[in-house]
């Protein structure tokens, strides 16, 4: 199998590391090689967080710039921060709900226009899926499953050699049992969004 | 037991788990049959402790969170002097705190085994500096192992126990953030059997470091190091890996840098000397390697630790070889390396084809607002620091700051930080500032930090008659590093050391305790304290909101809900401009609302809001 490199970025507390972990564990369970890097400590307090996952044969979990096969952003600004790792075939899955950094709340800096951020993503990557993960999560009745919506969408892009079923199996082992059902639901919907999005491109 | 910890404990020999480097180290210690482990928490070493604390009872290992790293090392040393196998681990700067014990412990050596893990943090992800502790290992004349991956962290830690037992000296395992916090497949072995209790056999010539014994101890450590050097020469930890022909370029590398080089292995010609045991260096093996090539490239993070040694060796043996590395600026001496920076250095030198980095085109990036970490909504530190700022608004007050979550009060808008150095320094620096300026001084220190390093400077300040106010931010935990306990908290039958009693025992007469959420009371207290002579201690106490909420949830309770009454909001923006809880959101029309998803229900903003437009939502409507 050809390996794959994934970057997942977001804001501390959004579940970036857990999502990366589920992806890596699912790959390992399939017998693919998997490694990931996570940064603990300060950044977990609502700061920018990035985790990288590499599937297949790799010497380091770190992803080289311009070589991410997939990028998942839990927050638009954080997605754009990862652009140096994208190239013309990268698949990007991004949430569309901004979370303002403190400097923006204090009026010291401005949050970039969402349209501009979206343009930049589309400009550089092969395929970009904008997904209202938070709204979907709320519709399921649990705000905390937005990360599973995004993970589902990532799997739905087929950018990685991991089938939905493997992720479902791994996910339930890594979330509290109470949250298993809404997380699976979120995963499925996210997957569907990506698949549907693919059709609309194909039939456009 | 945490399911991850349980998996780590239960895994059978031969099983492969996806483990953090730190988890791999914990498992290796269990396999080595470690009897005793101790630490003071610090990123990026903390997960070793989270695992060992979690499994200690089931594994038959004694685990202790020590009051600081020096005590952690001393207690672990004692365990090994009594014949047991001990592990002690800490972040890089923790080894500074422990270094007084370390330097002399090298002379006396150990008995059972003592493995010291230092977790370095190149790039300062979570640290006040990025010192390279390999130099401390060399300084102390202690053997040094550098794993490159989680799997190697496991192997080298296990080997370190054997190595230490054989040499009868402490052995240092040095990880870095990208090893400690990398997660990769780790094949585990069988668990060992701890012995439990021991009996200390007296040997004062070795263990009582009076000058006469110390002189012998110094000779002894050097003699032991020669044994270690022999092992370094023959060990497969220091191994040769051929790339493709021609073989006249050599690469010397250790730690995580090796994995970055390997990423380009199929594009490089030459051979690699991969060093896992880097003190003492295998001088003969190295010299042979240098003789077999015409140029050698040294790739390592931070200091030119290997590079300088290689250069000295080439010189000493008059070997005609070009040595490349940091000296020519190919690789930076600050910050982390990564596969890209390694490739860029090699492309500049010309050993790697430019093709390898063709995708690292400069992406034109817009200037994006940074997103530094912030205090959580509902954090008592924010409330206390805000009160201190408000109380001293019109005065020239200096705020020496300390290390912990509360370091974040340095960021706008509170900006209550003037000096931040190392743990405990807020009080030491505060006492110094009080001695040499006429400015008022208000030091912030966390509870765990206070026990760790705040007591001696507090005694000093009292004794010197400093005019100093110390605010101990007591959230009942070591929050920053993952909520570890500290001596101020009772746990599992271990008594708490009373903070007020301790402060009074240091000679402080003026001690006041407030709930950290009591902004009104604290504001008055700060105002009084800074105009009061002598040392004043104000304890701002509120349990870490994250823990409090966790307990509430477990009890089926919910945090109170607060709301801004839109008609009452005057759009003054004060709550955001001065207090800036992340749950307070400014709307388009400049009025403020509370983001319910973020709010942790502390209610402090009720007090902060000038027109009193924030109120608790009655339970039945919440
Ligand atoms: C010598 C040293 N050891 C450990 C650390 C890691 N560290 C940073 S902050 C901190 C503890 C903070 O606890 P506390 O003072 O209670 O503040 P809190 O984070 O709970 O607000 C630790 C252990 C360090 N920076 N230096």
PDB file of N, CA, C and O and ligand atoms in Angstrom, chain A residues 42 45, chain B residues 40-46 68-69 90-98 126-128 375 379 381 402-407 421-423 445-453 473-484 486 544, ligand 1:
ATOM      1  N   UNK A  42       0.892  23.298  27.137  1.00  0.00           N
ATOM      2  CA  UNK A  42       0.303  24.630  27.017  1.00  0.00           C
ATOM      3  C   UNK A  42      -0.753  24.752  25.926  1.00  0.00           C
ATOM      4  O   UNK A  42      -1.807  25.315  26.151  1.00  0.00           O
ATOM      5  N   UNK A  45      -4.708  24.544  26.046  1.00  0.00           N
ATOM      6  CA  UNK A  45      -5.614  25.537  26.616  1.00  0.00           C
ATOM      7  C   UNK A  45      -6.081  26.509  25.536  1.00  0.00           C
ATOM      8  O   UNK A  45      -5.619  27.631  25.464  1.00  0.00           O
TER       9      UNK A  45
ATOM     10  N   UNK B  40       8.627  14.812  39.498  1.00  0.00           N
ATOM     11  CA  UNK B  40       7.795  15.989  39.610  1.00  0.00           C
ATOM     12  C   UNK B  40       7.340  16.248  38.186  1.00  0.00           C
ATOM     13  O   UNK B  40       8.158  16.204  37.263  1.00  0.00           O
ATOM     14  N   UNK B  41       6.032  16.462  37.972  1.00  0.00           N
ATOM     15  CA  UNK B  41       5.534  16.516  36.601  1.00  0.00           C
ATOM     16  C   UNK B  41       6.142  17.661  35.787  1.00  0.00           C
ATOM     17  O   UNK B  41       6.534  18.682  36.336  1.00  0.00           O
ATOM     18  N   UNK B  42       6.192  17.461  34.506  1.00  0.00           N
ATOM     19  CA  UNK B  42       6.672  18.500  33.596  1.00  0.00           C
ATOM     20  C   UNK B  42       6.589  18.001  32.171  1.00  0.00           C
ATOM     21  O   UNK B  42       6.989  16.877  31.878  1.00  0.00           O
ATOM     22  N   UNK B  43       6.038  18.824  31.294  1.00  0.00           N
ATOM     23  CA  UNK B  43       5.930  18.485  29.881  1.00  0.00           C
ATOM     24  C   UNK B  43       7.323  18.572  29.260  1.00  0.00           C
ATOM     25  O   UNK B  43       8.018  19.536  29.551  1.00  0.00           O
ATOM     26  N   UNK B  44       7.728  17.675  28.432  1.00  0.00           N
ATOM     27  CA  UNK B  44       7.007  16.533  27.881  1.00  0.00           C
ATOM     28  C   UNK B  44       7.321  15.185  28.549  1.00  0.00           C
ATOM     29  O   UNK B  44       7.459  14.199  27.850  1.00  0.00           O
ATOM     30  N   UNK B  45       7.357  15.145  29.872  1.00  0.00           N
ATOM     31  CA  UNK B  45       7.616  13.849  30.517  1.00  0.00           C
ATOM     32  C   UNK B  45       6.375  13.308  31.234  1.00  0.00           C
ATOM     33  O   UNK B  45       6.352  12.168  31.670  1.00  0.00           O
ATOM     34  N   UNK B  46       5.345  14.135  31.357  1.00  0.00           N
ATOM     35  CA  UNK B  46       4.291  13.861  32.338  1.00  0.00           C
ATOM     36  C   UNK B  46       3.557  12.533  32.175  1.00  0.00           C
ATOM     37  O   UNK B  46       3.161  11.924  33.164  1.00  0.00           O
ATOM     38  N   UNK B  68       9.504  18.133  44.490  1.00  0.00           N
ATOM     39  CA  UNK B  68      10.207  18.730  43.349  1.00  0.00           C
ATOM     40  C   UNK B  68      11.179  17.691  42.789  1.00  0.00           C
ATOM     41  O   UNK B  68      11.294  16.581  43.310  1.00  0.00           O
ATOM     42  N   UNK B  69      11.896  18.062  41.752  1.00  0.00           N
ATOM     43  CA  UNK B  69      12.741  17.085  41.053  1.00  0.00           C
ATOM     44  C   UNK B  69      13.938  16.648  41.885  1.00  0.00           C
ATOM     45  O   UNK B  69      14.417  15.521  41.760  1.00  0.00           O
ATOM     46  N   UNK B  90      11.711  13.521  34.533  1.00  0.00           N
ATOM     47  CA  UNK B  90      11.378  14.932  34.687  1.00  0.00           C
ATOM     48  C   UNK B  90      11.594  15.628  33.352  1.00  0.00           C
ATOM     49  O   UNK B  90      12.171  15.066  32.435  1.00  0.00           O
ATOM     50  N   UNK B  91      11.110  16.860  33.286  1.00  0.00           N
ATOM     51  CA  UNK B  91      11.406  17.617  32.083  1.00  0.00           C
ATOM     52  C   UNK B  91      12.830  18.132  32.177  1.00  0.00           C
ATOM     53  O   UNK B  91      13.445  18.101  33.248  1.00  0.00           O
ATOM     54  N   UNK B  92      13.328  18.644  31.068  1.00  0.00           N
ATOM     55  CA  UNK B  92      14.742  19.059  31.024  1.00  0.00           C
ATOM     56  C   UNK B  92      15.131  20.008  32.155  1.00  0.00           C
ATOM     57  O   UNK B  92      16.114  19.792  32.853  1.00  0.00           O
ATOM     58  N   UNK B  93      14.311  21.070  32.371  1.00  0.00           N
ATOM     59  CA  UNK B  93      14.690  22.030  33.419  1.00  0.00           C
ATOM     60  C   UNK B  93      14.562  21.426  34.817  1.00  0.00           C
ATOM     61  O   UNK B  93      15.169  21.921  35.767  1.00  0.00           O
ATOM     62  N   UNK B  94      13.795  20.354  34.925  1.00  0.00           N
ATOM     63  CA  UNK B  94      13.719  19.654  36.202  1.00  0.00           C
ATOM     64  C   UNK B  94      15.083  19.126  36.619  1.00  0.00           C
ATOM     65  O   UNK B  94      15.414  19.072  37.808  1.00  0.00           O
ATOM     66  N   UNK B  95      15.883  18.757  35.617  1.00  0.00           N
ATOM     67  CA  UNK B  95      17.197  18.212  35.942  1.00  0.00           C
ATOM     68  C   UNK B  95      18.121  19.314  36.497  1.00  0.00           C
ATOM     69  O   UNK B  95      19.060  19.007  37.232  1.00  0.00           O
ATOM     70  N   UNK B  96      17.835  20.555  36.169  1.00  0.00           N
ATOM     71  CA  UNK B  96      18.587  21.652  36.815  1.00  0.00           C
ATOM     72  C   UNK B  96      18.327  21.632  38.315  1.00  0.00           C
ATOM     73  O   UNK B  96      19.237  21.784  39.128  1.00  0.00           O
ATOM     74  N   UNK B  97      17.047  21.487  38.656  1.00  0.00           N
ATOM     75  CA  UNK B  97      16.666  21.487  40.069  1.00  0.00           C
ATOM     76  C   UNK B  97      17.321  20.298  40.778  1.00  0.00           C
ATOM     77  O   UNK B  97      17.766  20.394  41.913  1.00  0.00           O
ATOM     78  N   UNK B  98      17.404  19.179  40.076  1.00  0.00           N
ATOM     79  CA  UNK B  98      17.950  17.954  40.673  1.00  0.00           C
ATOM     80  C   UNK B  98      19.467  17.877  40.549  1.00  0.00           C
ATOM     81  O   UNK B  98      20.078  16.934  41.050  1.00  0.00           O
ATOM     82  N   UNK B 126       6.428  23.803  25.490  1.00  0.00           N
ATOM     83  CA  UNK B 126       5.797  24.018  26.804  1.00  0.00           C
ATOM     84  C   UNK B 126       6.856  24.335  27.850  1.00  0.00           C
ATOM     85  O   UNK B 126       6.793  23.820  28.954  1.00  0.00           O
ATOM     86  N   UNK B 127       7.824  25.142  27.502  1.00  0.00           N
ATOM     87  CA  UNK B 127       8.939  25.329  28.427  1.00  0.00           C
ATOM     88  C   UNK B 127       9.490  26.732  28.358  1.00  0.00           C
ATOM     89  O   UNK B 127       9.306  27.443  27.376  1.00  0.00           O
ATOM     90  N   UNK B 128      10.225  27.068  29.407  1.00  0.00           N
ATOM     91  CA  UNK B 128      10.830  28.394  29.480  1.00  0.00           C
ATOM     92  C   UNK B 128      12.188  28.455  28.798  1.00  0.00           C
ATOM     93  O   UNK B 128      12.757  29.516  28.644  1.00  0.00           O
ATOM     94  N   UNK B 375      -6.287  31.185  29.432  1.00  0.00           N
ATOM     95  CA  UNK B 375      -6.884  30.545  30.607  1.00  0.00           C
ATOM     96  C   UNK B 375      -8.292  30.078  30.260  1.00  0.00           C
ATOM     97  O   UNK B 375      -9.006  30.730  29.504  1.00  0.00           O
ATOM     98  N   UNK B 379     -11.711  30.035  35.016  1.00  0.00           N
ATOM     99  CA  UNK B 379     -10.464  29.814  35.760  1.00  0.00           C
ATOM    100  C   UNK B 379     -10.321  30.855  36.871  1.00  0.00           C
ATOM    101  O   UNK B 379     -10.441  32.057  36.622  1.00  0.00           O
ATOM    102  N   UNK B 381      -7.665  31.734  38.308  1.00  0.00           N
ATOM    103  CA  UNK B 381      -6.463  32.560  38.124  1.00  0.00           C
ATOM    104  C   UNK B 381      -6.810  33.882  37.456  1.00  0.00           C
ATOM    105  O   UNK B 381      -6.263  34.930  37.790  1.00  0.00           O
ATOM    106  N   UNK B 402       5.247  33.446  37.900  1.00  0.00           N
ATOM    107  CA  UNK B 402       5.849  32.120  38.020  1.00  0.00           C
ATOM    108  C   UNK B 402       5.287  31.179  36.959  1.00  0.00           C
ATOM    109  O   UNK B 402       4.615  31.623  36.037  1.00  0.00           O
ATOM    110  N   UNK B 403       5.551  29.884  37.116  1.00  0.00           N
ATOM    111  CA  UNK B 403       5.253  28.959  36.026  1.00  0.00           C
ATOM    112  C   UNK B 403       4.079  28.057  36.347  1.00  0.00           C
ATOM    113  O   UNK B 403       4.029  27.426  37.392  1.00  0.00           O
ATOM    114  N   UNK B 404       3.143  28.030  35.420  1.00  0.00           N
ATOM    115  CA  UNK B 404       1.944  27.215  35.576  1.00  0.00           C
ATOM    116  C   UNK B 404       0.904  27.769  34.623  1.00  0.00           C
ATOM    117  O   UNK B 404       1.199  28.651  33.822  1.00  0.00           O
ATOM    118  N   UNK B 405      -0.314  27.276  34.721  1.00  0.00           N
ATOM    119  CA  UNK B 405      -1.379  27.831  33.884  1.00  0.00           C
ATOM    120  C   UNK B 405      -1.419  29.352  34.017  1.00  0.00           C
ATOM    121  O   UNK B 405      -1.621  30.075  33.053  1.00  0.00           O
ATOM    122  N   UNK B 406      -1.226  29.796  35.244  1.00  0.00           N
ATOM    123  CA  UNK B 406      -1.368  31.234  35.527  1.00  0.00           C
ATOM    124  C   UNK B 406      -0.316  32.083  34.842  1.00  0.00           C
ATOM    125  O   UNK B 406      -0.438  33.308  34.819  1.00  0.00           O
ATOM    126  N   UNK B 407       0.718  31.475  34.264  1.00  0.00           N
ATOM    127  CA  UNK B 407       1.669  32.275  33.469  1.00  0.00           C
ATOM    128  C   UNK B 407       0.917  33.032  32.382  1.00  0.00           C
ATOM    129  O   UNK B 407       1.373  34.063  31.906  1.00  0.00           O
ATOM    130  N   UNK B 421      10.901  33.530  35.195  1.00  0.00           N
ATOM    131  CA  UNK B 421      12.204  32.913  35.019  1.00  0.00           C
ATOM    132  C   UNK B 421      12.121  31.396  35.142  1.00  0.00           C
ATOM    133  O   UNK B 421      12.318  30.669  34.192  1.00  0.00           O
ATOM    134  N   UNK B 422      11.839  30.941  36.327  1.00  0.00           N
ATOM    135  CA  UNK B 422      11.816  29.506  36.578  1.00  0.00           C
ATOM    136  C   UNK B 422      10.959  29.304  37.818  1.00  0.00           C
ATOM    137  O   UNK B 422      10.553  30.266  38.455  1.00  0.00           O
ATOM    138  N   UNK B 423      10.730  28.047  38.164  1.00  0.00           N
ATOM    139  CA  UNK B 423       9.801  27.789  39.259  1.00  0.00           C
ATOM    140  C   UNK B 423      10.299  28.376  40.579  1.00  0.00           C
ATOM    141  O   UNK B 423      11.446  28.157  40.972  1.00  0.00           O
ATOM    142  N   UNK B 445       2.221  33.113  42.366  1.00  0.00           N
ATOM    143  CA  UNK B 445       2.801  31.770  42.315  1.00  0.00           C
ATOM    144  C   UNK B 445       1.690  30.737  42.496  1.00  0.00           C
ATOM    145  O   UNK B 445       0.758  30.940  43.283  1.00  0.00           O
ATOM    146  N   UNK B 446       1.776  29.634  41.771  1.00  0.00           N
ATOM    147  CA  UNK B 446       0.757  28.581  41.893  1.00  0.00           C
ATOM    148  C   UNK B 446       1.002  27.734  43.128  1.00  0.00           C
ATOM    149  O   UNK B 446       2.092  27.762  43.715  1.00  0.00           O
ATOM    150  N   UNK B 447       0.022  26.960  43.505  1.00  0.00           N
ATOM    151  CA  UNK B 447       0.163  26.148  44.723  1.00  0.00           C
ATOM    152  C   UNK B 447       1.239  25.071  44.568  1.00  0.00           C
ATOM    153  O   UNK B 447       2.110  24.908  45.421  1.00  0.00           O
ATOM    154  N   UNK B 448       1.208  24.352  43.447  1.00  0.00           N
ATOM    155  CA  UNK B 448       2.205  23.304  43.262  1.00  0.00           C
ATOM    156  C   UNK B 448       3.600  23.924  43.200  1.00  0.00           C
ATOM    157  O   UNK B 448       4.555  23.403  43.780  1.00  0.00           O
ATOM    158  N   UNK B 449       3.689  25.047  42.516  1.00  0.00           N
ATOM    159  CA  UNK B 449       4.978  25.735  42.401  1.00  0.00           C
ATOM    160  C   UNK B 449       5.446  26.247  43.757  1.00  0.00           C
ATOM    161  O   UNK B 449       6.642  26.241  44.058  1.00  0.00           O
ATOM    162  N   UNK B 450       4.497  26.679  44.560  1.00  0.00           N
ATOM    163  CA  UNK B 450       4.867  27.162  45.896  1.00  0.00           C
ATOM    164  C   UNK B 450       5.528  26.056  46.707  1.00  0.00           C
ATOM    165  O   UNK B 450       6.588  26.234  47.307  1.00  0.00           O
ATOM    166  N   UNK B 451       4.927  24.873  46.709  1.00  0.00           N
ATOM    167  CA  UNK B 451       5.532  23.762  47.455  1.00  0.00           C
ATOM    168  C   UNK B 451       6.873  23.362  46.827  1.00  0.00           C
ATOM    169  O   UNK B 451       7.822  23.011  47.527  1.00  0.00           O
ATOM    170  N   UNK B 452       6.915  23.423  45.508  1.00  0.00           N
ATOM    171  CA  UNK B 452       8.110  22.978  44.775  1.00  0.00           C
ATOM    172  C   UNK B 452       9.318  23.863  45.064  1.00  0.00           C
ATOM    173  O   UNK B 452      10.405  23.373  45.345  1.00  0.00           O
ATOM    174  N   UNK B 453       9.134  25.181  44.971  1.00  0.00           N
ATOM    175  CA  UNK B 453      10.315  26.061  45.043  1.00  0.00           C
ATOM    176  C   UNK B 453      10.008  27.412  45.673  1.00  0.00           C
ATOM    177  O   UNK B 453      10.831  28.320  45.619  1.00  0.00           O
ATOM    178  N   UNK B 473      -1.839  31.268  44.057  1.00  0.00           N
ATOM    179  CA  UNK B 473      -3.027  30.910  43.285  1.00  0.00           C
ATOM    180  C   UNK B 473      -3.266  29.421  43.513  1.00  0.00           C
ATOM    181  O   UNK B 473      -2.624  28.575  42.897  1.00  0.00           O
ATOM    182  N   UNK B 474      -4.157  29.144  44.434  1.00  0.00           N
ATOM    183  CA  UNK B 474      -4.322  27.767  44.907  1.00  0.00           C
ATOM    184  C   UNK B 474      -5.532  27.113  44.251  1.00  0.00           C
ATOM    185  O   UNK B 474      -6.666  27.302  44.688  1.00  0.00           O
ATOM    186  N   UNK B 475      -5.269  26.342  43.186  1.00  0.00           N
ATOM    187  CA  UNK B 475      -6.376  25.632  42.526  1.00  0.00           C
ATOM    188  C   UNK B 475      -6.389  24.161  42.906  1.00  0.00           C
ATOM    189  O   UNK B 475      -7.018  23.337  42.251  1.00  0.00           O
ATOM    190  N   UNK B 476      -5.644  23.834  43.949  1.00  0.00           N
ATOM    191  CA  UNK B 476      -5.727  22.479  44.485  1.00  0.00           C
ATOM    192  C   UNK B 476      -5.179  21.393  43.578  1.00  0.00           C
ATOM    193  O   UNK B 476      -5.519  20.220  43.747  1.00  0.00           O
ATOM    194  N   UNK B 477      -4.303  21.756  42.660  1.00  0.00           N
ATOM    195  CA  UNK B 477      -3.756  20.752  41.752  1.00  0.00           C
ATOM    196  C   UNK B 477      -2.584  21.330  40.980  1.00  0.00           C
ATOM    197  O   UNK B 477      -2.334  22.533  41.017  1.00  0.00           O
ATOM    198  N   UNK B 478      -1.874  20.469  40.297  1.00  0.00           N
ATOM    199  CA  UNK B 478      -0.843  20.891  39.355  1.00  0.00           C
ATOM    200  C   UNK B 478      -1.511  20.844  37.989  1.00  0.00           C
ATOM    201  O   UNK B 478      -1.471  19.825  37.300  1.00  0.00           O
ATOM    202  N   UNK B 479      -2.168  21.928  37.618  1.00  0.00           N
ATOM    203  CA  UNK B 479      -3.090  21.874  36.483  1.00  0.00           C
ATOM    204  C   UNK B 479      -2.365  21.799  35.142  1.00  0.00           C
ATOM    205  O   UNK B 479      -2.689  20.953  34.302  1.00  0.00           O
ATOM    206  N   UNK B 480      -1.397  22.651  34.967  1.00  0.00           N
ATOM    207  CA  UNK B 480      -0.734  22.804  33.667  1.00  0.00           C
ATOM    208  C   UNK B 480      -0.276  21.476  33.072  1.00  0.00           C
ATOM    209  O   UNK B 480      -0.382  21.242  31.884  1.00  0.00           O
ATOM    210  N   UNK B 481       0.241  20.599  33.917  1.00  0.00           N
ATOM    211  CA  UNK B 481       0.873  19.389  33.413  1.00  0.00           C
ATOM    212  C   UNK B 481      -0.060  18.180  33.417  1.00  0.00           C
ATOM    213  O   UNK B 481       0.383  17.069  33.145  1.00  0.00           O
ATOM    214  N   UNK B 482      -1.332  18.387  33.777  1.00  0.00           N
ATOM    215  CA  UNK B 482      -2.263  17.263  33.711  1.00  0.00           C
ATOM    216  C   UNK B 482      -2.882  16.893  35.049  1.00  0.00           C
ATOM    217  O   UNK B 482      -3.235  15.740  35.265  1.00  0.00           O
ATOM    218  N   UNK B 483      -2.988  17.894  35.942  1.00  0.00           N
ATOM    219  CA  UNK B 483      -3.730  17.691  37.193  1.00  0.00           C
ATOM    220  C   UNK B 483      -3.116  16.639  38.113  1.00  0.00           C
ATOM    221  O   UNK B 483      -3.836  15.781  38.652  1.00  0.00           O
ATOM    222  N   UNK B 484      -1.823  16.730  38.310  1.00  0.00           N
ATOM    223  CA  UNK B 484      -1.200  15.835  39.279  1.00  0.00           C
ATOM    224  C   UNK B 484      -1.404  16.393  40.686  1.00  0.00           C
ATOM    225  O   UNK B 484      -1.592  17.598  40.866  1.00  0.00           O
ATOM    226  N   UNK B 486      -0.314  17.399  44.642  1.00  0.00           N
ATOM    227  CA  UNK B 486       0.878  17.997  45.258  1.00  0.00           C
ATOM    228  C   UNK B 486       0.721  17.913  46.763  1.00  0.00           C
ATOM    229  O   UNK B 486      -0.360  17.541  47.255  1.00  0.00           O
ATOM    230  N   UNK B 544      -9.465  24.029  40.634  1.00  0.00           N
ATOM    231  CA  UNK B 544      -9.429  24.117  39.165  1.00  0.00           C
ATOM    232  C   UNK B 544     -10.825  23.830  38.615  1.00  0.00           C
ATOM    233  O   UNK B 544     -11.421  22.799  38.901  1.00  0.00           O
TER     234      UNK B 544
HETATM  235  C1  LIG C   1      11.732  22.836  37.248  1.00  0.00           C
HETATM  236  C2  LIG C   1      10.440  22.670  36.557  1.00  0.00           C
HETATM  237  N1  LIG C   1       9.710  21.583  36.803  1.00  0.00           N
HETATM  238  C3  LIG C   1       8.529  21.408  36.187  1.00  0.00           C
HETATM  239  C4  LIG C   1       8.065  22.341  35.312  1.00  0.00           C
HETATM  240  C5  LIG C   1       6.780  22.080  34.582  1.00  0.00           C
HETATM  241  N2  LIG C   1       5.690  22.824  35.123  1.00  0.00           N
HETATM  242  C6  LIG C   1       5.312  23.949  34.552  1.00  0.00           C
HETATM  243  S1  LIG C   1       4.106  24.626  35.421  1.00  0.00           S
HETATM  244  C7  LIG C   1       4.044  23.434  36.550  1.00  0.00           C
HETATM  245  C8  LIG C   1       3.138  23.342  37.717  1.00  0.00           C
HETATM  246  C9  LIG C   1       2.153  24.289  37.836  1.00  0.00           C
HETATM  247  O1  LIG C   1       1.335  23.974  38.926  1.00  0.00           O
HETATM  248  P1  LIG C   1       0.767  25.121  39.802  1.00  0.00           P
HETATM  249  O2  LIG C   1       1.873  25.969  40.305  1.00  0.00           O
HETATM  250  O3  LIG C   1      -0.117  24.533  40.828  1.00  0.00           O
HETATM  251  O4  LIG C   1      -0.072  26.000  38.768  1.00  0.00           O
HETATM  252  P2  LIG C   1      -1.339  25.578  37.884  1.00  0.00           P
HETATM  253  O5  LIG C   1      -0.833  25.081  36.583  1.00  0.00           O
HETATM  254  O6  LIG C   1      -2.124  24.578  38.637  1.00  0.00           O
HETATM  255  O7  LIG C   1      -2.059  26.856  37.688  1.00  0.00           O
HETATM  256  C10 LIG C   1       4.953  22.516  36.226  1.00  0.00           C
HETATM  257  C11 LIG C   1       5.100  21.302  36.985  1.00  0.00           C
HETATM  258  C12 LIG C   1       8.870  23.477  35.073  1.00  0.00           C
HETATM  259  N3  LIG C   1       8.511  24.425  34.220  1.00  0.00           N
HETATM  260  N4  LIG C   1      10.045  23.616  35.712  1.00  0.00           N
END
